[in-house]
């Protein structure tokens, strides 16, 4: 196994591997923990509806990799990991998924009382740019009494990268269950607390087995590399220009041009952070900073490049 390869826990294929097997007690324990930590649902039994572990094609995102679950009580739960995107657009897409799943439960003429609630959990590997909260919950509410009784629609966004801010404020030893889970998923196999909880130990064991499977490992890594390329397109054309300049050695690859592009890229990801430390660095340092930005490294690790 190539030890340099590290698959993040929010990789679609790896995450589904954690929870897809209905016959595996550890898979069911992880799934139950995630659902009960995020939502008010208390599960007696769970069943993964789309339990086939089918890898995505290179560069494509297959819906089969979403985790679709039904509880013994009939509720439907969809879990998806999302590594990048614009929140407003994502929110519309996930609302559409929820409404589609609600509508698919019955046909014309059926009794509408048969409809069961649909819960959507989105583990979003980003910060909450607007409110800086770990979790946002959406549901259809009574406007006057703020009552969601009878609501068929519940969406939960977990902004995984908010965990760094939370740890800075309260420390690792004071995390609640949701914060502990978010920290584990965001940091992955390198998490310094991975062996402190049953969830962490199960995930680490499954991660090691996943990485021993060459086909799964290579497919997941190919998807990660495709995500890097999509992120370059996502942020803006200028960031892509810097990436091309590094590969092709064009004029914009000079240190002066790189400085400008890296600063803009950094400001897009961390709009409230100081940028003065990005001045007068070497071309190599700008290259390393760009790579770490593209790979979603923490601010602390990025600043280590310049000895901060």
Coordinates of C-alpha atoms in Angstrom, one line a residue:
X1 CA 0.0 0.0 0.0
X2 CA 1.2 3.5 -0.8
X3 CA 1.6 5.2 2.6
X4 CA 1.5 8.6 1.0
X5 CA -2.2 8.1 0.0
X6 CA -4.6 9.4 2.6
X7 CA -8.3 9.3 1.9
X8 CA -10.4 11.7 3.9
X9 CA -13.3 10.3 5.9
X10 CA -15.7 12.6 3.9
X11 CA -14.8 10.8 0.6
X12 CA -18.0 9.5 -0.8
X13 CA -16.9 5.9 -1.4
X14 CA -15.0 5.6 2.0
X15 CA -17.9 7.1 3.9
X16 CA -20.4 4.7 2.4
X17 CA -18.0 1.8 3.2
X18 CA -18.2 2.8 6.8
X19 CA -22.0 2.2 7.0
X20 CA -23.3 0.3 3.9
X21 CA -23.4 -3.3 5.3
X22 CA -26.7 -4.2 6.9
X23 CA -25.2 -7.4 8.2
X24 CA -22.2 -5.7 9.9
X25 CA -22.9 -4.6 13.5
X26 CA -20.1 -2.0 13.4
X27 CA -21.6 -0.4 10.3
X28 CA -25.0 -0.3 12.0
X29 CA -23.5 1.2 15.1
X30 CA -21.8 4.0 13.2
X31 CA -24.9 4.7 11.2
X32 CA -27.1 4.8 14.4
X33 CA -24.6 7.1 16.1
X34 CA -24.5 9.5 13.2
X35 CA -28.3 9.7 12.9
X36 CA -28.9 10.0 16.7
X37 CA -26.2 12.6 17.2
X38 CA -27.5 14.8 14.4
X39 CA -31.3 14.3 14.5
X40 CA -33.9 13.8 17.2
X41 CA -34.6 10.2 15.8
X42 CA -33.9 7.4 18.2
X43 CA -33.4 4.2 16.1
X44 CA -34.6 0.8 17.1
X45 CA -33.6 -0.8 13.8
X46 CA -32.1 0.6 10.6
X47 CA -31.9 -0.7 7.1
X48 CA -29.6 0.7 4.3
X49 CA -31.9 0.8 1.3
X50 CA -29.1 1.2 -1.3
X51 CA -26.5 -1.1 0.3
X52 CA -24.7 -1.8 -3.0
X53 CA -21.1 -0.4 -2.8
X54 CA -20.7 0.7 -6.4
X55 CA -17.7 2.9 -7.1
X56 CA -18.2 6.2 -9.0
X57 CA -16.6 6.7 -12.4
X58 CA -13.6 8.9 -12.5
X59 CA -14.6 12.5 -12.0
X60 CA -18.3 11.8 -11.6
X61 CA -20.5 11.7 -8.5
X62 CA -22.9 8.8 -8.4
X63 CA -26.1 9.1 -6.4
X64 CA -25.7 5.4 -5.5
X65 CA -22.9 6.6 -3.1
X66 CA -25.4 8.5 -1.0
X67 CA -26.5 6.6 2.1
X68 CA -30.3 5.9 2.1
X69 CA -31.8 4.5 5.2
X70 CA -35.2 3.6 6.5
X71 CA -36.0 3.2 10.2
X72 CA -38.2 0.5 11.7
X73 CA -40.8 3.3 12.3
X74 CA -40.8 4.1 8.6
X75 CA -38.8 7.4 8.5
X76 CA -36.5 7.9 5.6
X77 CA -33.0 9.3 6.1
X78 CA -30.5 10.3 3.4
X79 CA -26.9 11.0 4.3
X80 CA -24.5 12.7 1.9
X81 CA -21.0 14.0 2.2
X82 CA -20.2 17.2 0.3
X83 CA -16.6 18.4 -0.2
X84 CA -17.3 21.7 -1.9
X85 CA -19.9 24.0 -3.5
X86 CA -21.9 27.2 -3.0
X87 CA -24.2 26.7 -0.1
X88 CA -27.3 28.5 -1.6
X89 CA -27.1 26.2 -4.7
X90 CA -26.5 23.1 -2.5
X91 CA -29.5 24.0 -0.3
X92 CA -31.8 24.1 -3.3
X93 CA -30.5 20.8 -4.6
X94 CA -31.0 19.0 -1.3
X95 CA -34.5 20.4 -0.8
X96 CA -35.3 19.0 -4.3
X97 CA -34.0 15.6 -3.2
X98 CA -36.1 15.7 -0.1
X99 CA -39.3 16.7 -1.9
X100 CA -38.6 14.0 -4.6
X101 CA -38.2 11.4 -1.9
X102 CA -41.4 12.5 -0.3
X103 CA -43.4 12.4 -3.5
X104 CA -42.0 9.0 -4.5
X105 CA -43.6 7.3 -1.4
X106 CA -47.2 7.4 -2.9
X107 CA -49.0 7.3 -6.2
X108 CA -52.1 9.2 -7.3
X109 CA -55.1 8.2 -5.2
X110 CA -53.1 6.8 -2.3
X111 CA -53.9 7.9 1.3
X112 CA -51.6 10.8 2.1
X113 CA -51.4 9.6 5.7
X114 CA -49.0 7.0 4.5
X115 CA -46.4 9.6 3.9
X116 CA -43.3 9.3 6.2
X117 CA -40.9 12.1 7.1
X118 CA -37.6 12.4 5.1
X119 CA -34.5 13.5 6.9
X120 CA -31.5 14.7 4.9
X121 CA -28.1 14.9 6.7
X122 CA -25.4 16.7 4.7
X123 CA -21.8 16.5 6.0
X124 CA -20.4 19.6 4.3
X125 CA -16.6 20.0 4.4
X126 CA -16.6 23.8 4.6
X127 CA -17.2 26.6 7.1
X128 CA -20.5 28.3 7.7
X129 CA -19.6 31.6 5.9
X130 CA -22.7 33.4 7.2
X131 CA -23.4 32.3 10.8
X132 CA -20.3 30.4 11.8
X133 CA -22.3 27.5 13.4
X134 CA -21.6 23.8 13.3
X135 CA -25.1 22.8 12.4
X136 CA -28.0 24.4 10.5
X137 CA -31.4 22.7 10.7
X138 CA -34.2 23.4 8.2
X139 CA -37.8 22.1 8.5
X140 CA -41.3 23.3 7.5
X141 CA -42.6 25.1 10.6
X142 CA -45.9 26.7 11.7
X143 CA -45.1 30.4 11.2
X144 CA -46.9 31.6 14.3
X145 CA -46.0 28.8 16.8
X146 CA -42.8 27.5 15.2
X147 CA -44.1 24.0 15.5
X148 CA -42.8 21.3 13.1
X149 CA -45.4 18.7 14.2
X150 CA -46.4 16.7 11.1
X151 CA -43.5 18.1 9.0
X152 CA -42.3 15.8 6.3
X153 CA -39.2 17.8 5.6
X154 CA -36.0 18.0 7.7
X155 CA -32.5 19.0 6.5
X156 CA -29.4 19.1 8.6
X157 CA -26.1 20.7 7.4
X158 CA -23.0 19.9 9.4
X159 CA -20.2 22.4 8.6
X160 CA -17.2 20.2 9.4
X161 CA -14.6 23.0 9.2
X162 CA -16.3 24.9 11.9
X163 CA -14.8 22.4 14.4
X164 CA -11.4 24.2 14.3
X165 CA -13.1 27.4 15.6
X166 CA -15.0 25.5 18.2
X167 CA -11.9 23.7 19.5
X168 CA -10.0 27.0 19.7
X169 CA -12.9 28.4 21.8
X170 CA -13.6 25.5 24.2
X171 CA -10.8 23.0 23.8
X172 CA -10.8 19.4 22.7
X173 CA -11.7 17.9 26.1
X174 CA -15.0 19.8 26.2
X175 CA -16.5 18.7 22.9
X176 CA -20.1 17.4 22.9
X177 CA -21.1 14.3 20.9
X178 CA -21.8 16.1 17.6
X179 CA -18.6 18.2 17.9
X180 CA -16.5 15.0 18.6
X181 CA -18.1 13.3 15.6
X182 CA -17.5 16.3 13.3
X183 CA -13.8 16.5 14.5
X184 CA -13.3 12.8 13.7
X185 CA -14.8 13.0 10.2
X186 CA -13.1 16.3 9.3
X187 CA -9.6 15.1 10.5
X188 CA -10.0 11.5 9.3
X189 CA -7.4 8.8 10.0
X190 CA -4.9 11.4 11.3
X191 CA -7.3 12.6 14.0
X192 CA -5.5 12.7 17.4
X193 CA -8.6 11.5 19.2
X194 CA -9.5 8.6 16.9
X195 CA -8.8 6.0 19.5
X196 CA -10.7 7.7 22.4
X197 CA -14.2 6.6 21.3
X198 CA -15.9 3.5 20.0
X199 CA -16.9 5.3 16.9
X200 CA -13.3 6.4 16.2
X201 CA -11.9 2.9 16.8
X202 CA -14.5 1.4 14.4
X203 CA -13.8 4.0 11.7
X204 CA -10.0 3.5 12.0
X205 CA -10.4 -0.3 11.7
X206 CA -12.6 0.0 8.7
X207 CA -10.3 2.7 7.1
X208 CA -7.4 0.3 7.4
X209 CA -9.3 -2.5 5.7
X210 CA -10.5 -0.1 3.0
X211 CA -6.9 0.9 2.3
X212 CA -5.9 -2.7 2.0
X213 CA -8.3 -3.1 -0.9
X214 CA -6.4 -1.9 -4.0
X215 CA -9.6 -1.4 -6.1
X216 CA -11.5 0.6 -3.5
X217 CA -8.4 2.6 -2.5
X218 CA -7.5 3.6 -6.1
X219 CA -11.1 4.4 -7.0
X220 CA -11.4 6.7 -3.9
X221 CA -8.1 8.3 -4.6
X222 CA -9.0 8.9 -8.3
X223 CA -12.2 10.7 -7.1
X224 CA -10.1 12.8 -4.7
X225 CA -7.8 13.9 -7.5
X226 CA -10.9 14.7 -9.6
X227 CA -12.2 16.8 -6.7
X228 CA -8.9 18.8 -6.6
X229 CA -9.4 19.7 -10.3
X230 CA -13.1 20.7 -9.7
X231 CA -12.1 23.0 -6.8
X232 CA -9.7 24.9 -9.0
X233 CA -12.6 25.5 -11.4
X234 CA -14.9 26.3 -8.5
X235 CA -13.0 29.1 -6.9
X236 CA -12.2 31.2 -10.1
X237 CA -10.4 31.3 -13.3
X238 CA -7.4 33.1 -11.8
X239 CA -6.7 30.2 -9.4
X240 CA -6.8 27.9 -12.4
X241 CA -4.4 30.2 -14.2
X242 CA -2.0 29.8 -11.4
X243 CA -2.3 26.0 -11.5
X244 CA -1.6 26.1 -15.3
X245 CA 1.3 28.4 -14.7
X246 CA 2.9 26.0 -12.2
X247 CA 2.6 23.1 -14.7
X248 CA 3.4 24.9 -18.0
X249 CA 5.9 27.4 -16.8
X250 CA 4.1 30.4 -18.3
X251 CA 4.8 34.0 -17.5
X252 CA 2.1 34.1 -14.8
X253 CA 4.1 31.5 -12.9
X254 CA 6.5 34.2 -11.7
X255 CA 6.6 34.9 -8.0
X256 CA 4.9 38.3 -8.3
X257 CA 2.0 36.8 -10.2
X258 CA 1.7 33.9 -7.8
X259 CA 1.6 36.2 -4.8
X260 CA -1.4 38.0 -6.2
X261 CA -3.2 34.9 -7.1
X262 CA -2.5 33.1 -3.8
X263 CA -3.8 36.1 -1.9
X264 CA -7.0 36.2 -3.9
X265 CA -7.5 32.4 -3.5
X266 CA -6.8 32.7 0.3
X267 CA -9.3 35.6 0.7
X268 CA -12.0 33.6 -1.0
X269 CA -11.6 30.7 1.4
X270 CA -10.9 32.8 4.5
X271 CA -12.5 36.3 3.9
X272 CA -12.0 37.4 7.5
X273 CA -8.4 36.4 8.0
X274 CA -5.3 38.7 7.9
X275 CA -3.3 38.5 4.7
X276 CA -0.3 40.6 5.6
X277 CA 1.8 37.5 6.3
X278 CA 1.4 36.5 2.6
X279 CA 3.7 39.4 1.5
X280 CA 7.2 38.9 0.1
X281 CA 7.4 35.1 0.1
X282 CA 9.4 32.9 -2.2
X283 CA 8.0 31.3 -5.3
X284 CA 8.3 27.9 -3.6
X285 CA 6.4 29.1 -0.6
X286 CA 3.5 30.4 -2.8
X287 CA 3.4 27.0 -4.6
X288 CA 3.2 25.2 -1.2
X289 CA 0.5 27.5 0.1
X290 CA -1.5 27.1 -3.1
X291 CA -1.3 23.3 -2.8
X292 CA -2.5 23.4 0.8
X293 CA -5.4 25.7 0.0
X294 CA -6.4 23.3 -2.8
X295 CA -6.2 20.4 -0.4
X296 CA -8.3 22.2 2.3
X297 CA -5.5 22.2 4.9
X298 CA -6.1 24.2 8.1
X299 CA -4.9 27.8 8.5
X300 CA -2.4 26.6 11.1
X301 CA -0.8 24.1 8.7
X302 CA -0.7 26.7 5.9
X303 CA 1.1 29.2 8.1
X304 CA 3.7 26.7 9.1
X305 CA 5.1 27.1 5.6
X306 CA 6.4 30.6 6.6
X307 CA 7.2 29.7 10.2
X308 CA 4.1 31.1 11.9

